[in-house]
Amino acid sequence: MPNWNKPWWQHTYVITLFVLVLFLTIWLMFNRWEAGLLVTVLLLVWLFFYFRAKKKDDHYLDTYISTLSYRVNKASDEAITKLPVGIVLYNENGTIQWTNPFIQERFGTGLNGMDVTVIHEDLQQFIQDETKEETIQFDSGYYHFTFEQNERLIYVVDVTEKETTQKRYDHMLPLIAHIYLDNYDEVTQSMDDQIRSRLLAQVTTALNNWANDYDIYLRRTSSDRFLAVMNHKTLLLLEENRFELLDEIREITAKEKAPITLSIGVGTEEASLKQLGVLAQSSLDLALGRGGDQVAIKKKNGRVRFYGGKTNAVEKRTRVRARVISHALRDFVKESEKVIVMGHNRPDMDAIGASIGVLKLADLNDREGFIVLDEEDTNADVQRLLDEVKQQEHLWNQFVSPEEAIQIADKETLLVIVDTHKPSMVIEPKLLQMVDRIIVLDHHRRSEDFVHDPVLVYMEPYASSTAELVTELLEYQPMQFKMDRLEATALLAGITVDTKSFAVRTGARTFDAASFLRANGADTALVQKLLKEDLGSYVRRAKLMENAYVYRDGYAIAMAKDDEPYDQIIIAQAADTLLTMSGVRASFVVCKRGDGRVGISARSLGDINVQVIMERLGGGGHLSNAATQLEETTREEVKVRLEQAIDDGFEGGTER
């Protein structure tokens, strides 16, 4: 039935029909009045019933609409009050104006007029940050908050069951761990079979007991390797106990006068078992590259957590690896048209000495070699060495600037990185993308930031310096050769600097390397000349240390008093000197550097892992020798962050 309340043009067909009937009635009245009268009566009857039906339909429609509106309003009220969704209305000041029964039931009544932080302390911050949604844990469970900023409205949904199920699923995810006895072969090679068997039985028993206690599937794959399979919940328990197995193995073997340590690589957060195995092996390589005696846990996104690392790397008594690396390096040199050697930015004596040693190796194999050096970014002792190099024209001509190195490099060039393995620290990062073959020679503990896809890596954290490693590589070159006095002296100076004149991180192989260099003409008097310190530097170092204080138990921290920039060498020397003070177990020197950043140099006697502390601040280094540089911050802010990092160190783990 048409609705006459609608516009007339929507009812054209009814109007047209009525007009036609009207004209027909008029025509009949004039021609056949009897028929016209009948039609007129029928038309009036039709109009009567039509309007009667229309009135009835309109009444029914009005009744239906009013009933529907009531039902919709009632359903809305029921939804707001009974659906398991919380609603919070607040004003522009963050004050609650209205809540539905869900909120009152879960978070208490009488919330109107109170700040939204009465529900959770972070809600006001979420509103200010224009957060769209956030899941928050309460004592009673988990709730998902959705923020409608324009309407000043918050929806709250109870997602406890979902989050609990997700956590249960995460806890059941499988993990793979590779366990390696770091120095088993080195320690046991000279033992009697009976003693070796007893030692291995003790270690194996400790591992099996550990696996039983934590419900771990453990299988031995070789004399010094084990494979472990566990779930994520077990890993959380192990992390909570800071992998006490490391200390247990160390204590057991120490009683047998055989200091064996353990390294564990764990792969996690990967659905594929194959990829878990790859992550676990990568984690183990990282743990071993950092000196062993620690656990590395790598996630799918590349993030790594470390535990342990409380002992220095043990020096290897055999030199088989050095000989193999030396021969492999010789082959790579011969396969290349030219060799470019590059150290870290602002190179020290170790980086320059090692670079000159690699340059000598290239010369021995009839290949043209170059050392990348930014002469404007050098230390005083390095500059004194360069002054000596400049007197030998042939050697000085092999030093090139970063710009010249870019022009020289091509796909057939071999790039050798010395004294660092971090792409961010090399003198010219562009060279890493220009060559296909890169070799890394370094003595620092391996970090997550590593040169991509090198063809050869020789990293030995036990070594005193990269100069020591390069010296050994030279020893195992097959041809007879004689080193120039300055070449041997530069290598010896690198070893001397990094060992603090053979006082720290010095092993038998360090003295063997020094003996080899001395036999090949190294001048100890020239080394002392190169390493001499001027009176001004001594005074500045003393001034830097005068306001040092002791934090916690034996952590000495020295803060520069003013904004006067200090050279990194002075900062490091101050940390070394501070460590010699009575009662100091670890030293930290904080001051502004010449480049505007705030630098920290850290040193320890070996019982405190300063590398882990510096890694929390974005740096790295060795267990007893580490540093970092921080940008866009003040020394006071760095002081707070450093003390927090030291506090975190008492927990035993770190994440990067």
Short mmCIF file of C-alpha atoms in Angstrom, two decimals, residues 587-590 599-603 609-622 625-630 642 645-646 654 656:
data_model
loop_
_atom_site.label_atom_id
_atom_site.label_comp_id
_atom_site.label_asym_id
_atom_site.label_seq_id
_atom_site.Cartn_x
_atom_site.Cartn_y
_atom_site.Cartn_z
CA SER A 587 87.26 0.86 37.73
CA PHE A 588 85.13 3.09 35.50
CA VAL A 589 86.17 6.49 34.17
CA VAL A 590 83.45 8.72 32.69
CA GLY A 599 83.07 7.86 26.94
CA ILE A 600 83.46 5.19 29.60
CA SER A 601 86.56 3.06 30.07
CA ALA A 602 86.19 0.03 32.32
CA ARG A 603 88.83 -2.23 33.84
CA ASN A 609 83.05 -9.03 33.94
CA VAL A 610 83.16 -5.40 32.84
CA GLN A 611 82.41 -6.45 29.26
CA VAL A 612 78.87 -7.41 30.29
CA ILE A 613 78.42 -4.08 32.07
CA MET A 614 79.61 -2.11 29.05
CA GLU A 615 77.42 -4.16 26.71
CA ARG A 616 74.38 -2.96 28.65
CA LEU A 617 75.44 0.55 27.64
CA GLY A 618 76.04 -0.35 23.99
CA GLY A 619 79.78 -1.07 24.21
CA GLY A 620 81.93 -4.17 24.58
CA GLY A 621 85.47 -5.45 24.92
CA HIS A 622 87.06 -8.07 27.16
CA ASN A 625 88.95 -4.46 29.67
CA ALA A 626 85.95 -2.80 28.04
CA ALA A 627 84.57 0.57 26.98
CA THR A 628 81.62 2.37 25.43
CA GLN A 629 80.69 5.75 23.95
CA LEU A 630 77.26 7.32 24.38
CA LEU A 642 76.34 3.12 34.74
CA ALA A 645 74.20 -1.41 34.83
CA ILE A 646 76.44 -2.33 37.77
CA THR A 654 72.60 -9.54 30.15
CA ARG A 656 71.67 -7.38 23.72
#
